Short mmCIF file of C-alpha atoms in Angstrom, two decimals:
data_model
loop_
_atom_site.label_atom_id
_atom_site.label_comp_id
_atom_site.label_asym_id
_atom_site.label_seq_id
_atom_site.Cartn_x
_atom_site.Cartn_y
_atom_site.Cartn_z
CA UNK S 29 -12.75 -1.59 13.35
CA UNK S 30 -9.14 -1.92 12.73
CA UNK S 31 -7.00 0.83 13.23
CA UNK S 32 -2.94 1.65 12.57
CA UNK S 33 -1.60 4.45 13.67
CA UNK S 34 1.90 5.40 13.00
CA UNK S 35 4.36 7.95 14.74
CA UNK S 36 6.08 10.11 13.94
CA UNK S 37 4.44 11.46 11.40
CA UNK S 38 7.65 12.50 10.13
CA UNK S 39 11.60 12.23 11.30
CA UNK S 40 14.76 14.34 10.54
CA UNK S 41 18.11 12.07 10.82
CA UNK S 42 21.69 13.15 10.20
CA UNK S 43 23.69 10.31 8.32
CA UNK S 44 24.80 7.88 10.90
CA UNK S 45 22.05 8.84 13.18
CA UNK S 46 20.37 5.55 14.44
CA UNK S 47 16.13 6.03 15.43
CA UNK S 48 13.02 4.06 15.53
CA UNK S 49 10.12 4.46 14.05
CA UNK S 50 6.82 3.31 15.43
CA UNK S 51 4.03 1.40 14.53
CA UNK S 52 0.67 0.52 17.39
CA UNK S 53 -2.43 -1.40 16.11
CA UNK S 54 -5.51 -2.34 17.35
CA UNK S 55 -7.30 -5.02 15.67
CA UNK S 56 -9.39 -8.69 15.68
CA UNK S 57 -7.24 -11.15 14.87
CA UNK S 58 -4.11 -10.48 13.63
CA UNK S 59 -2.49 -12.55 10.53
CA UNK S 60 0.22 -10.38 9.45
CA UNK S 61 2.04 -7.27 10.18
CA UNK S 62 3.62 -5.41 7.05
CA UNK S 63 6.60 -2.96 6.81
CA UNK S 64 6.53 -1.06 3.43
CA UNK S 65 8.67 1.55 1.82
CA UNK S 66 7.19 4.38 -0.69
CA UNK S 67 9.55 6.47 -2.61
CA UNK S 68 7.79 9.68 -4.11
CA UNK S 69 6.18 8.98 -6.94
CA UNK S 70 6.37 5.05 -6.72
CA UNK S 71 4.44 2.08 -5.52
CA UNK S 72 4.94 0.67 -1.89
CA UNK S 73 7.78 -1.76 -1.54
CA UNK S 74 7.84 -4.53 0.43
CA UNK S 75 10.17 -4.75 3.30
CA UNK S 76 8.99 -7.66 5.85
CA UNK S 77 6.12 -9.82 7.24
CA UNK S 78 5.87 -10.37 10.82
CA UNK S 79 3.94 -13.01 12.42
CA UNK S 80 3.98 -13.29 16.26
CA UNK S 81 4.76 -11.42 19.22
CA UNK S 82 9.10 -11.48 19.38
CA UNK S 83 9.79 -12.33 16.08
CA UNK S 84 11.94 -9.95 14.35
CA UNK S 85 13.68 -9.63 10.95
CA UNK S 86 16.21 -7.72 9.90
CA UNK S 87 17.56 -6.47 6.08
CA UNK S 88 20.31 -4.33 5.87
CA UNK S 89 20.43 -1.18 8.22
CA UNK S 90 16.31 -2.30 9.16
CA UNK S 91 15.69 -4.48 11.41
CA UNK S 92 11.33 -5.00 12.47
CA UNK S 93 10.10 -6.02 15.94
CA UNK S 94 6.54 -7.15 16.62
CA UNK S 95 4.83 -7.28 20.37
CA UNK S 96 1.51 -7.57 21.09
CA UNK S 97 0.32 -4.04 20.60
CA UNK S 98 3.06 -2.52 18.15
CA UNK S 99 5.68 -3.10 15.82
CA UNK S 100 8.90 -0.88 15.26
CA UNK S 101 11.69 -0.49 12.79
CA UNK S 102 15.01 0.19 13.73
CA UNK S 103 17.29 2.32 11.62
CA UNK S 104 20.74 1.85 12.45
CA UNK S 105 23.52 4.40 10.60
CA UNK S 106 21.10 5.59 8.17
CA UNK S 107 22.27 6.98 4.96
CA UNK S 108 20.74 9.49 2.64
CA UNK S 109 19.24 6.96 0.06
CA UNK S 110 16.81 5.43 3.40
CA UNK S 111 14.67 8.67 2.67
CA UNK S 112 11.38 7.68 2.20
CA UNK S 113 8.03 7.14 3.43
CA UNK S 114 7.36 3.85 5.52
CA UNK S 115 4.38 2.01 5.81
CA UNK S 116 2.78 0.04 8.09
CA UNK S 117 0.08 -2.19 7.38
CA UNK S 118 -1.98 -5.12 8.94
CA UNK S 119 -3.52 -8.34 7.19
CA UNK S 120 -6.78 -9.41 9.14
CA UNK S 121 -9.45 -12.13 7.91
CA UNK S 122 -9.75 -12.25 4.01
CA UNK S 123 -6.75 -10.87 4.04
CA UNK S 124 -6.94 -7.21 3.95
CA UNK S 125 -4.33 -4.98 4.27
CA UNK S 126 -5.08 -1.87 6.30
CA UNK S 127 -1.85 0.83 6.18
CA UNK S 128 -1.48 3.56 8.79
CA UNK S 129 -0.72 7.06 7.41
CA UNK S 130 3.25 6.17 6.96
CA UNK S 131 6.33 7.97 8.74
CA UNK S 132 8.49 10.38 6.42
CA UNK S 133 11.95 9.93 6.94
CA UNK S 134 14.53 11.92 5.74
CA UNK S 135 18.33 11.31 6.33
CA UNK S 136 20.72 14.55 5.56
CA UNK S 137 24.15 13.89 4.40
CA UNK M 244 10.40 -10.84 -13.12
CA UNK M 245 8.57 -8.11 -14.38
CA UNK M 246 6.32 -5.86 -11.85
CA UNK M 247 2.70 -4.90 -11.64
CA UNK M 248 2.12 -2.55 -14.61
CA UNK M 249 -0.19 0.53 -14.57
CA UNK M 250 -1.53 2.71 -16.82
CA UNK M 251 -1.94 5.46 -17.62
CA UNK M 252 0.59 7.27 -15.20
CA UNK M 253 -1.35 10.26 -14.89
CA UNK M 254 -4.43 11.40 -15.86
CA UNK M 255 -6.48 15.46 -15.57
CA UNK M 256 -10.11 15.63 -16.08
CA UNK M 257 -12.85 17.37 -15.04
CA UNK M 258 -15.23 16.71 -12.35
CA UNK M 259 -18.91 14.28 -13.49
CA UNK M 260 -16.03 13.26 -16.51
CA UNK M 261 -15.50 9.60 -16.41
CA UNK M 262 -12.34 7.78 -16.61
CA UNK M 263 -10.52 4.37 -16.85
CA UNK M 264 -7.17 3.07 -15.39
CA UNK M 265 -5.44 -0.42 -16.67
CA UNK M 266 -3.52 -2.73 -15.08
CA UNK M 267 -1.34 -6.14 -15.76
CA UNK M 268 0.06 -7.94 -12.26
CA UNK M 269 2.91 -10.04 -12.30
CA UNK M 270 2.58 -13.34 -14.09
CA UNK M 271 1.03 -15.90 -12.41
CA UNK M 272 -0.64 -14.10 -9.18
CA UNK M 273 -4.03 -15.28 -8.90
CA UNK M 274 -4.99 -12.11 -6.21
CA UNK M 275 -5.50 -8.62 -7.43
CA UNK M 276 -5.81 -5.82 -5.60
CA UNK M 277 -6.88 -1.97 -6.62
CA UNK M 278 -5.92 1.00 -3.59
CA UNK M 279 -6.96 4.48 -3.25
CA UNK M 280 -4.03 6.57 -2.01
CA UNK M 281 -4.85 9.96 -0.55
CA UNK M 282 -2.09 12.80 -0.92
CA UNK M 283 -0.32 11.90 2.87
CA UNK M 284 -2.01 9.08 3.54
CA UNK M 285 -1.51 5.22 3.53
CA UNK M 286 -3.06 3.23 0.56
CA UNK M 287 -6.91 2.18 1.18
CA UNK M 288 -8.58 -1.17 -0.64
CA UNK M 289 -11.06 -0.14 -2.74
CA UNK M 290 -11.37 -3.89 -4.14
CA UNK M 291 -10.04 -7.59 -3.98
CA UNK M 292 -10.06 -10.01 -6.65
CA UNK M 293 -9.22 -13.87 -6.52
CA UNK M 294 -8.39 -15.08 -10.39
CA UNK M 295 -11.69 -13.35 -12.35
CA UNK M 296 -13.80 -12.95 -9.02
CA UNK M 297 -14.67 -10.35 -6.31
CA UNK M 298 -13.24 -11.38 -3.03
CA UNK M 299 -13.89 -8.06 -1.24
CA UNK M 300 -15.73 -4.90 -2.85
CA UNK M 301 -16.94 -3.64 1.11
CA UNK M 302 -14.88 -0.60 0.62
CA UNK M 303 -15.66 0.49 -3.08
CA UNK M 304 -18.19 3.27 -3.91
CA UNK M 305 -20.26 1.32 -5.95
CA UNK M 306 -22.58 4.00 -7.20
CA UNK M 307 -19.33 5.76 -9.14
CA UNK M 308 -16.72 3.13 -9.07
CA UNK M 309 -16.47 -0.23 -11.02
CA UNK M 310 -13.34 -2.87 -11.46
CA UNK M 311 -13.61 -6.28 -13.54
CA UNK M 312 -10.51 -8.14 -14.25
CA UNK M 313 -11.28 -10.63 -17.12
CA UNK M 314 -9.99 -13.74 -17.63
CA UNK M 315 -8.09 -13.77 -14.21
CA UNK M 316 -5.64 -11.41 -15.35
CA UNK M 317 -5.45 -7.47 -16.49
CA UNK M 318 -7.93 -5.81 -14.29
CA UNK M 319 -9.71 -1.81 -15.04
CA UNK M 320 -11.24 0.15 -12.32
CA UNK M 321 -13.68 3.14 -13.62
CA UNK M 322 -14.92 5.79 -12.27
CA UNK M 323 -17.79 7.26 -13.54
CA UNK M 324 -19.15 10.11 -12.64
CA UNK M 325 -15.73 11.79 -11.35
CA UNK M 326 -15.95 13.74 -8.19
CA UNK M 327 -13.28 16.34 -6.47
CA UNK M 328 -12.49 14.17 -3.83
CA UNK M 329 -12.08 11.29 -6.09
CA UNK M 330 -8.55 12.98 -6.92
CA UNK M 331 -5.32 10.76 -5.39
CA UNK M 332 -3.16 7.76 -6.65
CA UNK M 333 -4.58 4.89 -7.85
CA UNK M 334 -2.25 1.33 -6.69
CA UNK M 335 -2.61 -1.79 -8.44
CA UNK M 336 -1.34 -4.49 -6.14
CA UNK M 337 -0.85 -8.43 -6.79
CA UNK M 338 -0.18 -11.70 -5.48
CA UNK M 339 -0.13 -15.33 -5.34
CA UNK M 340 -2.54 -17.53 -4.58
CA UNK M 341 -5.53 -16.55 -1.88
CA UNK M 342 -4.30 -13.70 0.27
CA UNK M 343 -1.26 -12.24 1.60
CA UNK M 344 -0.15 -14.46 4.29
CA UNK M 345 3.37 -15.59 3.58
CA UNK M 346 2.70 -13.82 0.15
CA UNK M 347 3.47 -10.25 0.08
CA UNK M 348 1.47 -7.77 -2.38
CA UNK M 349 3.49 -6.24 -4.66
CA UNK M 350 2.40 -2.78 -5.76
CA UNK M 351 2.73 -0.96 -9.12
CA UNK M 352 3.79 2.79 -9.57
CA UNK M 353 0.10 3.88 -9.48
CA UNK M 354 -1.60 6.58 -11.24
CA UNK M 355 -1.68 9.99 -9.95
CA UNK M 356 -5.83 11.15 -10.74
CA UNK M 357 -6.17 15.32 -10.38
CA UNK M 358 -9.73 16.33 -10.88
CA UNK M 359 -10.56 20.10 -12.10
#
């Protein structure tokens, strides 16, 4: 069975305060690895697709890393407005998406 | 472009009640996807469909829950009969053609399901 799990569960910045947040996986056959980002009360927003071990993308103060085993996303200077939830997910055969249980981030002014 | 719309936002009813949630995906994305989101957890696939058919239904209760999506295009999940654990957001997701590779699913505001 596919699994995600994502840590921490939740993470405390201060603005400016750079941090990583983590994402391991264990599953058969990996297509795709998903960041997402979930404000409260809203939909999950897409942030990037990964596709092979070293690749990494960036967007702004994010920037994604795969390896075999995990993916992370690297917050550098956060500001306040990066609070949110974010979601990792995993595409497999038939192309399913299975998320892990997200990381809360919060970034005080 | 407009998003994947979803109605209604939110919805109370009692438990063994039935209800009905609607959604539209963006124009011209063949794959349509309906998630179960648990208060604090990540979004879980209750049902894929490609155009008008079912793709992947492995994960969907079928003795309480149904989806169709007619015509390739707006899509309704039911429930029916409503249960207390049945209560969390309900994501509409879409894309283009067969699957996500290279295609991200985009998701709609949801709606937020409390059951009394």
């Amino acid at each position: 069975e596919d699994q995600v799990t994502q840590s921490p569960e939740a993470l405390r910045l201060q603005e400016g305060e750079s941090s990583s947040l983590n994402c391991s996986y264990t599953v058969s056959g990996l297509r795709g690895l998903f960041w997402y980002r979930q404000d409260p009360g809203k939909g999950p927003e897409f942030l990037f697709t990964l596709y092979s071990a070293g690749e990494e993308k960036e967007k702004e103060r994010l920037k994604a890393t795969l390896t075999k085993k995990e993916s992370f996303l690297h917050i550098t200077a956060p500001k306040p407005e990066d609070s949110a939830t974010y979601l990792c997910a995993v595409e497999t055969s038939g192309s399913r998406l299975t998320f892990g249980e997200g990381t809360q981030l919060t970034v005080n002014p | 472009e407009a998003g994947v719309a979803q109605s209604p936002r939110y919805k109370i009813i009692e438990k063994r009640q039935s209800v009905a949630f609607w959604c539209n995906p963006i124009s011209g994305h063949a794959t349509l996807y309906w998630y179960q989101q648990i208060l604090g957890q990540g979004p879980k696939l209750l049902i894929q469909f490609q155009n008008n058919g079912v793709v992947d239904d492995s994960q969907l209760p079928k003795d309480r829950f149904s989806a169709e999506r007619l015509k390739g295009v707006d899509s309704t999940l039911k429930i029916q009969p409503a249960k207390l654990e049945d209560s969390a957001v309900y994501l509409c997701a879409s894309s283009r053609v067969g699957g996500t590779t290279n295609q991200p699913q985009h998701f709609g505001d949801g709606t937020r399901l409390s059951i009394l």
